[in-house]
PDB file of C-alpha atoms in Angstrom:
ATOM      1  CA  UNK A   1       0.000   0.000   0.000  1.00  0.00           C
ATOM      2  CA  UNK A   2       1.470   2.967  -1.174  1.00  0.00           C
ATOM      3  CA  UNK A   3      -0.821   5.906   0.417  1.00  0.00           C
ATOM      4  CA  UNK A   4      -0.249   9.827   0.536  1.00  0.00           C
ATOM      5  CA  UNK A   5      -1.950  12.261   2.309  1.00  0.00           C
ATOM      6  CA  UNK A   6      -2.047  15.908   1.178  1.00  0.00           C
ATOM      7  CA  UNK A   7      -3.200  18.556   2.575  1.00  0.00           C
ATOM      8  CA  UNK A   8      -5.251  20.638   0.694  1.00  0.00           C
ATOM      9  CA  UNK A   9      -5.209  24.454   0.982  1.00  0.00           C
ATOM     10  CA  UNK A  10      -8.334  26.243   2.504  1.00  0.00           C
ATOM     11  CA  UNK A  11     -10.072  27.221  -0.788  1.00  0.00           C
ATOM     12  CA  UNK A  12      -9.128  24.933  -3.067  1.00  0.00           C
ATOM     13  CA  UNK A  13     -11.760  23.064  -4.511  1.00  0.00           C
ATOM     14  CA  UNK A  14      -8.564  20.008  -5.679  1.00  0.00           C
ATOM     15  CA  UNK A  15     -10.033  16.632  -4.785  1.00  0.00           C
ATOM     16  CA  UNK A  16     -13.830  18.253  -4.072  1.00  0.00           C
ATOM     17  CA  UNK A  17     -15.960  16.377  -5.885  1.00  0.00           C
ATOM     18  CA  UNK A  18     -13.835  13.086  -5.620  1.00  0.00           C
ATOM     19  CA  UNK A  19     -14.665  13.697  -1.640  1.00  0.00           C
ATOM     20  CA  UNK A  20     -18.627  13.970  -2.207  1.00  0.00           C
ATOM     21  CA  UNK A  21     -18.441  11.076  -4.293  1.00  0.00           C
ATOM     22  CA  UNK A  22     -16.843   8.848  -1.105  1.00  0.00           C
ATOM     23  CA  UNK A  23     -19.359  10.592   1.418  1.00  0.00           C
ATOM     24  CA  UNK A  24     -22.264   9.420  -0.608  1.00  0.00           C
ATOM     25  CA  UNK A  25     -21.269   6.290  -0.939  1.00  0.00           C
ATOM     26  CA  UNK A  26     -20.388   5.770   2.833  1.00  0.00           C
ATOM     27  CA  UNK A  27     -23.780   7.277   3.488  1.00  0.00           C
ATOM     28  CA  UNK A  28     -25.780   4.952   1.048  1.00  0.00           C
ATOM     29  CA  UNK A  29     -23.807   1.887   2.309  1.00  0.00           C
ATOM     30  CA  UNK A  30     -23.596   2.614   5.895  1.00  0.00           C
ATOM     31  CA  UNK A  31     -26.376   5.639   6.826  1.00  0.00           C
ATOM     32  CA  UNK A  32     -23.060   7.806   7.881  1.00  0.00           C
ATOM     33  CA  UNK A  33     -21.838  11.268   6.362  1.00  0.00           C
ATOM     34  CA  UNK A  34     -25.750  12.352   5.974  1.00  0.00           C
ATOM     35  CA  UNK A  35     -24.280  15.658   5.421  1.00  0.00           C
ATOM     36  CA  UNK A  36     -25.792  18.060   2.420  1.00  0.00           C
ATOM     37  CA  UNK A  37     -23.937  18.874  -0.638  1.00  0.00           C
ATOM     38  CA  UNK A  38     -23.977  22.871   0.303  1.00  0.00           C
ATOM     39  CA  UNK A  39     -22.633  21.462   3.971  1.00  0.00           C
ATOM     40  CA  UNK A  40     -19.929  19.070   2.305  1.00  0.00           C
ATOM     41  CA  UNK A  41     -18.773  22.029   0.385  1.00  0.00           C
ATOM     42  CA  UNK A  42     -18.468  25.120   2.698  1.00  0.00           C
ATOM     43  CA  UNK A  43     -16.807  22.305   5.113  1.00  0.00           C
ATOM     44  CA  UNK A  44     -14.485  21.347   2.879  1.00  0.00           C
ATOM     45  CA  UNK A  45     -13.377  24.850   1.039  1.00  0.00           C
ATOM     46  CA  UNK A  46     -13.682  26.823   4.668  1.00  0.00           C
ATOM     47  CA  UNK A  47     -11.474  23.579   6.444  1.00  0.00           C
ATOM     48  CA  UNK A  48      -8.052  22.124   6.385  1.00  0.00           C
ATOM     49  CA  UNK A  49      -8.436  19.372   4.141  1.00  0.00           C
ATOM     50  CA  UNK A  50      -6.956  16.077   4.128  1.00  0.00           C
ATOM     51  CA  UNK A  51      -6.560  14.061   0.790  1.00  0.00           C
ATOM     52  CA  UNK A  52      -5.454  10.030   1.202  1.00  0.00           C
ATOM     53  CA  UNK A  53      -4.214   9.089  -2.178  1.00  0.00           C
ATOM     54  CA  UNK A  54      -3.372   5.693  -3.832  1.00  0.00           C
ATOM     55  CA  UNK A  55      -1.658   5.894  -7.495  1.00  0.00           C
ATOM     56  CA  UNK A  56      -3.223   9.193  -7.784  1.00  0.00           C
ATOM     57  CA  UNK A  57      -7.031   8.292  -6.504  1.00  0.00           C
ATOM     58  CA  UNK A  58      -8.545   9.267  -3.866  1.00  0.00           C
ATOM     59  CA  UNK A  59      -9.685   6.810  -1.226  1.00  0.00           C
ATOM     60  CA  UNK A  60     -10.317   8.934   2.072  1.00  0.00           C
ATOM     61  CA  UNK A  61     -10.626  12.272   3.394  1.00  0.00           C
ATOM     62  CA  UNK A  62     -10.643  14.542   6.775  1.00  0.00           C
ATOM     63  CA  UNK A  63     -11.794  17.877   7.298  1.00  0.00           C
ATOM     64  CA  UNK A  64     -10.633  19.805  10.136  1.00  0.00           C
ATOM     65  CA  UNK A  65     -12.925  23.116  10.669  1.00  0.00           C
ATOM     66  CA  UNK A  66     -12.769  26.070  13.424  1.00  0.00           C
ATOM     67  CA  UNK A  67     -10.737  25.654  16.519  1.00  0.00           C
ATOM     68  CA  UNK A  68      -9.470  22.323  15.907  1.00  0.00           C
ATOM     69  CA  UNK A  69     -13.186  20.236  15.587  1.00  0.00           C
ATOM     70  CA  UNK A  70     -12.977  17.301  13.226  1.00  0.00           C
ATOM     71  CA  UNK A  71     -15.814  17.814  11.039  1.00  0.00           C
ATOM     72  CA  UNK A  72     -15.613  14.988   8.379  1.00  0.00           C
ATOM     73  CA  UNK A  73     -13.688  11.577   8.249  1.00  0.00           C
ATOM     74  CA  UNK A  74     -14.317   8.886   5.968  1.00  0.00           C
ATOM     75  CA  UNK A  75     -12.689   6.095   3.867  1.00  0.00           C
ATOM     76  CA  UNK A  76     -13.871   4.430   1.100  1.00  0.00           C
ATOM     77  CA  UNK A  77     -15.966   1.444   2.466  1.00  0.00           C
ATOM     78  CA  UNK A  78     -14.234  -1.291   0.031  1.00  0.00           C
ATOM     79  CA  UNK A  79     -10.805   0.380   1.062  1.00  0.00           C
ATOM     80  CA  UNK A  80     -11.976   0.709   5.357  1.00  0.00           C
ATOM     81  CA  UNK A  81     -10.209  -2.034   7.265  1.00  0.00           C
ATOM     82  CA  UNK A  82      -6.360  -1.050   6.212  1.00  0.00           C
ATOM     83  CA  UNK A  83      -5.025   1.839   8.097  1.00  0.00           C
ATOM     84  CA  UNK A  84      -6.344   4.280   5.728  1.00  0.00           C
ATOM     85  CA  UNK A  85      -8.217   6.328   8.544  1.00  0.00           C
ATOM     86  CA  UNK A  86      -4.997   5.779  11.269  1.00  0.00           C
ATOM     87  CA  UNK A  87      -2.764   7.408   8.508  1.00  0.00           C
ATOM     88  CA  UNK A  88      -4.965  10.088   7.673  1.00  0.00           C
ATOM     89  CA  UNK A  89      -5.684  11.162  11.585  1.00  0.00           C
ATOM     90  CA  UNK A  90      -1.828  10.901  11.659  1.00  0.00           C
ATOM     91  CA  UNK A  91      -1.435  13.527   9.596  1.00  0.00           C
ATOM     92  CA  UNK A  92      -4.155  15.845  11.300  1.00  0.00           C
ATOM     93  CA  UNK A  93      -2.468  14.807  14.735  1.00  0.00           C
ATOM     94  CA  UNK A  94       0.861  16.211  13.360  1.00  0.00           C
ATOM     95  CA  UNK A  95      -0.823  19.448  12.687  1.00  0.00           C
ATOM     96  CA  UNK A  96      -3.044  19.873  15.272  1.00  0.00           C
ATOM     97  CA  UNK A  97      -2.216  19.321  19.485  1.00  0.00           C
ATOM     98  CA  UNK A  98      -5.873  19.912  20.280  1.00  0.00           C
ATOM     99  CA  UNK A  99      -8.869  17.915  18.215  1.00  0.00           C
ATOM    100  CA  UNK A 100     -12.588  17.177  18.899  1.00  0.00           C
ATOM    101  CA  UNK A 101     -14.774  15.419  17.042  1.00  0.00           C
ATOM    102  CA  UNK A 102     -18.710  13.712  17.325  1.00  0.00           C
ATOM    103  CA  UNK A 103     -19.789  10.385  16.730  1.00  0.00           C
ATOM    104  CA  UNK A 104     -23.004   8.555  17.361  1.00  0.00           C
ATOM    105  CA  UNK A 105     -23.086   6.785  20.266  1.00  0.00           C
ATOM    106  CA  UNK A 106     -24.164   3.858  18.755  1.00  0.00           C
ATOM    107  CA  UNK A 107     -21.234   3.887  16.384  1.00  0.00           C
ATOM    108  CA  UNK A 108     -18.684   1.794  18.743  1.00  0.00           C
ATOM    109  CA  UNK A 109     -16.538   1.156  15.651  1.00  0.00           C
ATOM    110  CA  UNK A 110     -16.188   4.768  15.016  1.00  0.00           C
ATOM    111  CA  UNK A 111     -15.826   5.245  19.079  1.00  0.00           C
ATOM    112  CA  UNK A 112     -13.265   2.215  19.308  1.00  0.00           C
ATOM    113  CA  UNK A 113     -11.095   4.238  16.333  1.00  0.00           C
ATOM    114  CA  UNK A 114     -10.827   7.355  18.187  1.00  0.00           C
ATOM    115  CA  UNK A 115     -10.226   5.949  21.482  1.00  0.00           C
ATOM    116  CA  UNK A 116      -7.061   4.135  19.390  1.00  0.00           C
ATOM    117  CA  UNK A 117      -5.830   7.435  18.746  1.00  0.00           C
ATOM    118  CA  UNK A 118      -6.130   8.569  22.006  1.00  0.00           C
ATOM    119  CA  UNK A 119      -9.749  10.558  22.049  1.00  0.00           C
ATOM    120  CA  UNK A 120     -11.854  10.459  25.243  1.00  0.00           C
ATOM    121  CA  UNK A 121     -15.751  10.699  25.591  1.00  0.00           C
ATOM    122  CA  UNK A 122     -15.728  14.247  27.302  1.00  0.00           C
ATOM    123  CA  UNK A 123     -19.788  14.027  27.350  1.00  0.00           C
ATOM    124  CA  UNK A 124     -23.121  12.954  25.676  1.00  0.00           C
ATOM    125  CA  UNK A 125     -24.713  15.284  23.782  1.00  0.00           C
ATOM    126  CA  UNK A 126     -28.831  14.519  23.623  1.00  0.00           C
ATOM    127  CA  UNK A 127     -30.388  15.037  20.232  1.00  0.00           C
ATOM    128  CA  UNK A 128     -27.627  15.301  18.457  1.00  0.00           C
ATOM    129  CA  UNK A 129     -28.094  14.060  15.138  1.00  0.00           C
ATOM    130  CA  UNK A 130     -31.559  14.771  13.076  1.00  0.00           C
ATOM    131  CA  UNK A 131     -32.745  11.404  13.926  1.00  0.00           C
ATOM    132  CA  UNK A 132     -32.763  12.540  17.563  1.00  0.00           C
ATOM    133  CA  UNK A 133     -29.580  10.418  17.982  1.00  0.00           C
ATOM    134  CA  UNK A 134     -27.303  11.183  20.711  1.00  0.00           C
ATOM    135  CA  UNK A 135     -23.389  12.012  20.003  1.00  0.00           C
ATOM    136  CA  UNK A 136     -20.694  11.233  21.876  1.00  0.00           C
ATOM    137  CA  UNK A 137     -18.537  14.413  22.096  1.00  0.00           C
ATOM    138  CA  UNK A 138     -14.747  13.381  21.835  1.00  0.00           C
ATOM    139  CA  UNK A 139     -11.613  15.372  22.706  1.00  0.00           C
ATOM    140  CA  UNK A 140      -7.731  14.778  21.719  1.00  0.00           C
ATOM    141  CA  UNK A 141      -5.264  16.736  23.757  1.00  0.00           C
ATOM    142  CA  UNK A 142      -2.023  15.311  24.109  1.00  0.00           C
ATOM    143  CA  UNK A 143       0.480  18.235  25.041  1.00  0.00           C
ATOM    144  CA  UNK A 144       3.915  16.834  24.693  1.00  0.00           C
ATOM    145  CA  UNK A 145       7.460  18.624  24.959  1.00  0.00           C
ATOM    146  CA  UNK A 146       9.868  18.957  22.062  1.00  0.00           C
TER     147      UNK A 146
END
């Protein structure tokens, strides 16, 4: 496996579409990333944008918005299971000593990922989610000296 990941430059619309496409299809496979196109967008141009790339395609994303708040992580589904997401939260980790994110709290894959990396559940949020759902708000802080 020979996977980059770029960051793109707030603005830049590189890799935009190819993004939307992977949401969708992580949404129609797995009811996750129900995000709107007009969201997706002003997330992605108004974020720090992460770009994993195999021989030049794109096979997973992260979007890092306001102070530090991951809005947006996903992986291809036929590509989840090999690291992809660990080396793409590497690369937000390097840039970043502070990150929160949300998940569902039924999710336990996607809370079992971040507490890999080091996340906590700093609280429950009720209602979350337009289904009512309830989120588990996450934090990253890992202060270390150079």
């Amino acid at each position: 496996m020979s996977v980059s990941v770029v960051k793109i430059p707030r603005g830049e619309q590189e890799y935009i579409d190819s993004s939307w496409d992977i949401k969708q299809e992580i949404n129609s496979k797995q009811d996750l990333l129900n995000q709107n196109k007009r969201f997706f967008h002003d997330t992605y141009l108004y974020g720090d944008s992460y770009i994993a790339l195999e021989k030049d395609k794109i096979v997973g994303f992260g979007i890092v918005i306001r102070d530090s708040y991951l809005a947006l992580l996903g992986v291809k589904p036929d590509e989840q299971g090999r690291g992809l997401g660990k080396k793409i939260m590497k690369e937000i980790l390097d840039d970043y000593d502070e990150l929160t994110c949300h998940t569902r709290v039924t999710n336990d894959r996607a809370i079992d990922f971040y507490r890999g990396l080091g996340f906590k559940i700093d609280e429950i949020e009720r209602d979350y989610y337009k289904n009512n759902e309830n989120a588990a708000f996450m934090k990253f802080e890992e202060k270390t000296a150079d």
